[in-house]
Amino acid sequence: FAGHRDGAPAGVDAAVMKLMDEKKTVGAEVGVMQGGKMILAKGYGRADLEFDAPANAETCFRIGSVTKQFTAALVMKLVERKTLALDDDLSKWVPEFPLQGKHVTLRQLLQHTSGIPSYTDIGAAWEAKWPLELTHEELLALVKDKPFDFEPGTQWAYDNTGYYLLGMVLEKASGKKYEDLLRDEITTPLGLTRTRRDSNVDLIRNRAQGYAWQGRGAQGDLVNDQPYGTNQPGAAGFLLSTARDLVTWSMALSSGKVVSKESFTLMTTPAVL
């Protein structure tokens, strides 16, 4: 950044507003850390259009698959304690999921190389259930009888089912719900006060609402996004957070404050098939 104005990097406001206009974005948040200090945490646009509520630095947004970073880190923390092993077979922890005579390791789930079909790729069968709060059994029923996409370890394919299953592994191994394990191991120690699981039941202060464009181009209209069961993304994507929390998280994870530097290197090294 060229300079600072009132404690914030100069040019950020204009850059964010320009991008939001180009992308037709309702609301956004930006966090900037420099020299180990948070120099900007700010919301832009609206968190809720129906109430004309502005987004601010405390507005929590759905972070989708960034959730997988947290899930992978939790797995590595339990690996470091020898509660889990990367080469454990999935059947050791989730025996109810049929592996059709194949062997699938936790390492392959983390690397998206298990071959287990992703429930988000099955089309209408999943889309019809979007609004429902599915149990583990009901969610896995969408894919458990489908053939593997490939033999485990031989190919790569992005797989939400794999990370959903890792959430189940974490719960079995720790004896805690995912959200409780996350709180005890990550969010409380790091002070991530606005990072938590999404919920259609809980009252969550200052949560951004989701929107979609209906129609095309300049004639399109903003509408409320498709309702979805917040259980469904599971450990693959059901967290909420803020820009401030995510910047803090990123710095902590990469500096050895969450997992060991050896574990972080393993997490960020591409796998070779």
One Martini backbone bead per residue (centre of mass of N, CA, C, O) as a GRO file, in nm:
protein
  273
    1PHE     BB    1   0.099   0.035   0.018
    2ALA     BB    2   0.139   0.372  -0.007
    3GLY     BB    3  -0.041   0.437   0.257
    4HIS     BB    4  -0.181   0.616   0.530
    5ARG     BB    5  -0.525   0.658   0.671
    6ASP     BB    6  -0.632   0.656   0.972
    7GLY     BB    7  -0.468   0.364   0.998
    8ALA     BB    8  -0.517   0.303   0.693
    9PRO     BB    9  -0.479   0.192   0.396
   10ALA     BB   10  -0.436   0.334   0.113
   11GLY     BB   11  -0.698   0.251  -0.130
   12VAL     BB   12  -0.894   0.035  -0.022
   13ASP     BB   13  -1.177   0.149  -0.052
   14ALA     BB   14  -1.169   0.187  -0.362
   15ALA     BB   15  -1.100  -0.108  -0.435
   16VAL     BB   16  -1.346  -0.242  -0.306
   17MET     BB   17  -1.574  -0.082  -0.444
   18LYS     BB   18  -1.495  -0.159  -0.732
   19LEU     BB   19  -1.527  -0.466  -0.698
   20MET     BB   20  -1.821  -0.468  -0.599
   21ASP     BB   21  -1.935  -0.341  -0.856
   22GLU     BB   22  -1.834  -0.555  -1.062
   23LYS     BB   23  -1.963  -0.809  -0.879
   24LYS     BB   24  -2.223  -0.741  -0.729
   25THR     BB   25  -2.179  -0.679  -0.418
   26VAL     BB   26  -2.317  -0.654  -0.107
   27GLY     BB   27  -2.078  -0.773   0.084
   28ALA     BB   28  -1.777  -0.697   0.286
   29GLU     BB   29  -1.436  -0.789   0.390
   30VAL     BB   30  -1.132  -0.654   0.550
   31GLY     BB   31  -0.795  -0.776   0.617
   32VAL     BB   32  -0.491  -0.631   0.772
   33MET     BB   33  -0.155  -0.742   0.812
   34GLN     BB   34   0.137  -0.586   0.979
   35GLY     BB   35   0.387  -0.682   1.165
   36GLY     BB   36   0.163  -0.841   1.352
   37LYS     BB   37  -0.059  -0.618   1.278
   38MET     BB   38  -0.372  -0.485   1.280
   39ILE     BB   39  -0.464  -0.229   1.031
   40LEU     BB   40  -0.733  -0.383   0.913
   41ALA     BB   41  -1.098  -0.385   0.991
   42LYS     BB   42  -1.361  -0.405   0.743
   43GLY     BB   43  -1.674  -0.306   0.629
   44TYR     BB   44  -1.894  -0.353   0.337
   45GLY     BB   45  -2.191  -0.262   0.286
   46ARG     BB   46  -2.418  -0.538   0.329
   47ALA     BB   47  -2.569  -0.784   0.544
   48ASP     BB   48  -2.878  -0.665   0.507
   49LEU     BB   49  -3.132  -0.568   0.293
   50GLU     BB   50  -3.410  -0.567   0.443
   51PHE     BB   51  -3.260  -0.384   0.690
   52ASP     BB   52  -3.016  -0.215   0.603
   53ALA     BB   53  -2.750  -0.361   0.705
   54PRO     BB   54  -2.439  -0.312   0.783
   55ALA     BB   55  -2.121  -0.388   0.732
   56ASN     BB   56  -1.865  -0.506   0.952
   57ALA     BB   57  -1.599  -0.627   1.142
   58GLU     BB   58  -1.833  -0.837   1.288
   59THR     BB   59  -1.921  -0.973   1.042
   60CYS     BB   60  -2.045  -1.288   0.957
   61PHE     BB   61  -1.940  -1.527   0.722
   62ARG     BB   62  -1.949  -1.757   0.493
   63ILE     BB   63  -1.658  -1.977   0.422
   64GLY     BB   64  -1.687  -2.257   0.350
   65SER     BB   65  -1.400  -2.428   0.237
   66VAL     BB   66  -1.219  -2.296   0.458
   67THR     BB   67  -1.291  -2.509   0.670
   68LYS     BB   68  -1.073  -2.723   0.584
   69GLN     BB   69  -0.839  -2.602   0.741
   70PHE     BB   70  -0.950  -2.668   1.023
   71THR     BB   71  -0.982  -2.971   0.986
   72ALA     BB   72  -0.687  -3.037   0.919
   73ALA     BB   73  -0.567  -2.922   1.182
   74LEU     BB   74  -0.718  -3.109   1.375
   75VAL     BB   75  -0.598  -3.367   1.269
   76MET     BB   76  -0.297  -3.291   1.324
   77LYS     BB   77  -0.326  -3.264   1.630
   78LEU     BB   78  -0.406  -3.569   1.670
   79VAL     BB   79  -0.152  -3.683   1.540
   80GLU     BB   80   0.054  -3.558   1.741
   81ARG     BB   81  -0.099  -3.731   1.982
   82LYS     BB   82  -0.180  -4.022   1.861
   83THR     BB   83  -0.493  -4.054   1.802
   84LEU     BB   84  -0.398  -4.034   1.511
   85ALA     BB   85  -0.347  -4.157   1.168
   86LEU     BB   86  -0.296  -4.105   0.838
   87ASP     BB   87  -0.310  -4.440   0.786
   88ASP     BB   88  -0.578  -4.470   0.866
   89ASP     BB   89  -0.863  -4.630   0.835
   90LEU     BB   90  -1.180  -4.536   0.801
   91SER     BB   91  -1.307  -4.797   0.937
   92LYS     BB   92  -1.206  -4.731   1.229
   93TRP     BB   93  -1.414  -4.465   1.257
   94VAL     BB   94  -1.631  -4.534   0.995
   95PRO     BB   95  -1.786  -4.831   0.960
   96GLU     BB   96  -2.068  -4.739   0.821
   97PHE     BB   97  -1.892  -4.689   0.571
   98PRO     BB   98  -1.879  -4.817   0.262
   99LEU     BB   99  -1.577  -4.954   0.082
  100GLN     BB  100  -1.597  -5.192  -0.124
  101GLY     BB  101  -1.305  -5.330  -0.043
  102LYS     BB  102  -1.156  -5.077   0.032
  103HIS     BB  103  -0.882  -4.848   0.101
  104VAL     BB  104  -0.907  -4.564   0.327
  105THR     BB  105  -0.740  -4.281   0.415
  106LEU     BB  106  -0.690  -3.989   0.575
  107ARG     BB  107  -0.491  -3.878   0.371
  108GLN     BB  108  -0.684  -3.905   0.124
  109LEU     BB  109  -0.900  -3.717   0.229
  110LEU     BB  110  -0.718  -3.463   0.252
  111GLN     BB  111  -0.620  -3.500  -0.073
  112HIS     BB  112  -0.850  -3.600  -0.270
  113THR     BB  113  -0.778  -3.947  -0.318
  114SER     BB  114  -1.020  -4.166  -0.255
  115GLY     BB  115  -1.291  -4.177  -0.465
  116ILE     BB  116  -1.514  -4.054  -0.322
  117PRO     BB  117  -1.801  -3.927  -0.372
  118SER     BB  118  -1.943  -3.618  -0.416
  119TYR     BB  119  -2.241  -3.491  -0.307
  120THR     BB  120  -2.215  -3.212  -0.483
  121ASP     BB  121  -2.212  -3.398  -0.776
  122ILE     BB  122  -2.525  -3.540  -0.806
  123GLY     BB  123  -2.739  -3.324  -0.816
  124ALA     BB  124  -3.075  -3.358  -0.774
  125ALA     BB  125  -3.054  -3.543  -0.521
  126TRP     BB  126  -2.934  -3.302  -0.354
  127GLU     BB  127  -3.099  -3.043  -0.424
  128ALA     BB  128  -3.370  -3.152  -0.291
  129LYS     BB  129  -3.209  -3.128   0.013
  130TRP     BB  130  -3.105  -2.843   0.091
  131PRO     BB  131  -3.321  -2.755   0.331
  132LEU     BB  132  -3.211  -2.991   0.500
  133GLU     BB  133  -3.144  -3.150   0.813
  134LEU     BB  134  -2.898  -3.370   0.806
  135THR     BB  135  -2.779  -3.651   0.887
  136HIS     BB  136  -2.525  -3.852   0.852
  137GLU     BB  137  -2.688  -4.083   0.728
  138GLU     BB  138  -2.843  -3.911   0.515
  139LEU     BB  139  -2.599  -3.794   0.367
  140LEU     BB  140  -2.443  -4.066   0.298
  141ALA     BB  141  -2.679  -4.196   0.130
  142LEU     BB  142  -2.611  -4.038  -0.140
  143VAL     BB  143  -2.312  -4.225  -0.179
  144LYS     BB  144  -2.260  -4.519  -0.054
  145ASP     BB  145  -2.370  -4.683  -0.335
  146LYS     BB  146  -2.159  -4.565  -0.503
  147PRO     BB  147  -1.918  -4.564  -0.706
  148PHE     BB  148  -1.614  -4.511  -0.740
  149ASP     BB  149  -1.421  -4.291  -0.922
  150PHE     BB  150  -1.161  -4.438  -0.795
  151GLU     BB  151  -0.882  -4.555  -0.692
  152PRO     BB  152  -0.722  -4.520  -0.423
  153GLY     BB  153  -0.450  -4.292  -0.502
  154THR     BB  154  -0.474  -4.239  -0.839
  155GLN     BB  155  -0.640  -3.970  -0.792
  156TRP     BB  156  -0.799  -3.642  -0.837
  157ALA     BB  157  -1.084  -3.507  -0.636
  158TYR     BB  158  -1.298  -3.303  -0.529
  159ASP     BB  159  -1.414  -3.370  -0.173
  160ASN     BB  160  -1.672  -3.333   0.051
  161THR     BB  161  -1.706  -3.611   0.177
  162GLY     BB  162  -1.425  -3.639   0.299
  163TYR     BB  163  -1.459  -3.395   0.505
  164TYR     BB  164  -1.708  -3.496   0.641
  165LEU     BB  165  -1.572  -3.756   0.749
  166LEU     BB  166  -1.354  -3.611   0.918
  167GLY     BB  167  -1.556  -3.500   1.121
  168MET     BB  168  -1.635  -3.779   1.228
  169VAL     BB  169  -1.357  -3.862   1.320
  170LEU     BB  170  -1.315  -3.636   1.526
  171GLU     BB  171  -1.554  -3.714   1.706
  172LYS     BB  172  -1.462  -4.001   1.773
  173ALA     BB  173  -1.167  -3.936   1.881
  174SER     BB  174  -1.264  -3.698   2.098
  175GLY     BB  175  -1.576  -3.690   2.203
  176LYS     BB  176  -1.666  -3.442   2.022
  177LYS     BB  177  -1.790  -3.192   1.887
  178TYR     BB  178  -1.676  -3.002   1.646
  179GLU     BB  179  -1.737  -2.719   1.779
  180ASP     BB  180  -1.592  -2.793   2.048
  181LEU     BB  181  -1.314  -2.858   1.936
  182LEU     BB  182  -1.267  -2.586   1.802
  183ARG     BB  183  -1.285  -2.416   2.056
  184ASP     BB  184  -1.060  -2.562   2.230
  185GLU     BB  185  -0.819  -2.562   1.995
  186ILE     BB  186  -0.870  -2.261   1.846
  187THR     BB  187  -1.060  -2.012   1.906
  188THR     BB  188  -0.983  -1.954   2.201
  189PRO     BB  189  -0.667  -1.947   2.192
  190LEU     BB  190  -0.683  -1.720   1.938
  191GLY     BB  191  -0.939  -1.524   1.953
  192LEU     BB  192  -1.192  -1.633   1.766
  193THR     BB  193  -1.493  -1.480   1.825
  194ARG     BB  194  -1.629  -1.517   1.502
  195THR     BB  195  -1.588  -1.836   1.507
  196ARG     BB  196  -1.830  -2.069   1.367
  197ARG     BB  197  -2.100  -2.239   1.331
  198ASP     BB  198  -2.364  -2.282   1.158
  199SER     BB  199  -2.726  -2.186   1.190
  200ASN     BB  200  -3.095  -2.224   1.196
  201VAL     BB  201  -3.130  -2.176   1.521
  202ASP     BB  202  -2.937  -1.985   1.604
  203LEU     BB  203  -2.852  -1.679   1.740
  204ILE     BB  204  -2.665  -1.460   1.521
  205ARG     BB  205  -2.477  -1.206   1.547
  206ASN     BB  206  -2.405  -1.043   1.272
  207ARG     BB  207  -2.519  -1.195   1.009
  208ALA     BB  208  -2.486  -1.267   0.695
  209GLN     BB  209  -2.666  -1.269   0.409
  210GLY     BB  210  -2.788  -1.442   0.131
  211TYR     BB  211  -2.737  -1.403  -0.230
  212ALA     BB  212  -2.887  -1.366  -0.561
  213TRP     BB  213  -2.908  -1.383  -0.910
  214GLN     BB  214  -3.186  -1.288  -1.116
  215GLY     BB  215  -3.083  -1.323  -1.406
  216ARG     BB  216  -2.937  -1.091  -1.647
  217GLY     BB  217  -2.743  -0.857  -1.597
  218ALA     BB  218  -2.895  -0.548  -1.564
  219GLN     BB  219  -3.183  -0.716  -1.522
  220GLY     BB  220  -3.118  -0.816  -1.262
  221ASP     BB  221  -3.201  -0.968  -0.942
  222LEU     BB  222  -3.211  -0.962  -0.612
  223VAL     BB  223  -3.209  -1.251  -0.400
  224ASN     BB  224  -3.270  -1.487  -0.200
  225ASP     BB  225  -3.119  -1.746  -0.113
  226GLN     BB  226  -3.095  -2.066  -0.093
  227PRO     BB  227  -3.192  -2.271   0.124
  228TYR     BB  228  -3.008  -2.444   0.394
  229GLY     BB  229  -2.864  -2.702   0.555
  230THR     BB  230  -2.618  -2.659   0.801
  231ASN     BB  231  -2.521  -2.963   0.822
  232GLN     BB  232  -2.422  -3.044   0.532
  233PRO     BB  233  -2.122  -2.933   0.515
  234GLY     BB  234  -1.975  -2.946   0.760
  235ALA     BB  235  -1.629  -2.997   0.763
  236ALA     BB  236  -1.639  -2.867   0.458
  237GLY     BB  237  -1.850  -2.575   0.519
  238PHE     BB  238  -1.992  -2.455   0.826
  239LEU     BB  239  -1.848  -2.179   0.861
  240LEU     BB  240  -1.791  -1.880   1.041
  241SER     BB  241  -1.653  -1.543   0.969
  242THR     BB  242  -1.386  -1.311   0.963
  243ALA     BB  243  -1.132  -1.126   0.853
  244ARG     BB  244  -0.981  -1.104   1.116
  245ASP     BB  245  -0.979  -1.405   1.189
  246LEU     BB  246  -0.843  -1.511   0.922
  247VAL     BB  247  -0.578  -1.361   0.953
  248THR     BB  248  -0.504  -1.473   1.228
  249TRP     BB  249  -0.512  -1.769   1.141
  250SER     BB  250  -0.301  -1.766   0.915
  251MET     BB  251  -0.063  -1.675   1.094
  252ALA     BB  252  -0.078  -1.905   1.304
  253LEU     BB  253  -0.052  -2.150   1.117
  254SER     BB  254   0.230  -2.057   0.972
  255SER     BB  255   0.388  -2.018   1.279
  256GLY     BB  256   0.316  -2.271   1.490
  257LYS     BB  257   0.039  -2.222   1.681
  258VAL     BB  258  -0.123  -2.494   1.594
  259VAL     BB  259   0.100  -2.644   1.445
  260SER     BB  260   0.356  -2.778   1.342
  261LYS     BB  261   0.586  -2.719   1.102
  262GLU     BB  262   0.570  -3.007   0.990
  263SER     BB  263   0.264  -3.015   0.951
  264PHE     BB  264   0.243  -2.767   0.766
  265THR     BB  265   0.419  -2.879   0.542
  266LEU     BB  266   0.234  -3.121   0.485
  267MET     BB  267  -0.025  -2.949   0.419
  268THR     BB  268   0.155  -2.775   0.174
  269THR     BB  269   0.224  -3.040   0.017
  270PRO     BB  270   0.215  -3.188  -0.260
  271ALA     BB  271   0.091  -3.460  -0.395
  272VAL     BB  272   0.189  -3.787  -0.508
  273LEU     BB  273   0.057  -4.044  -0.710
   0.00000   0.00000   0.00000
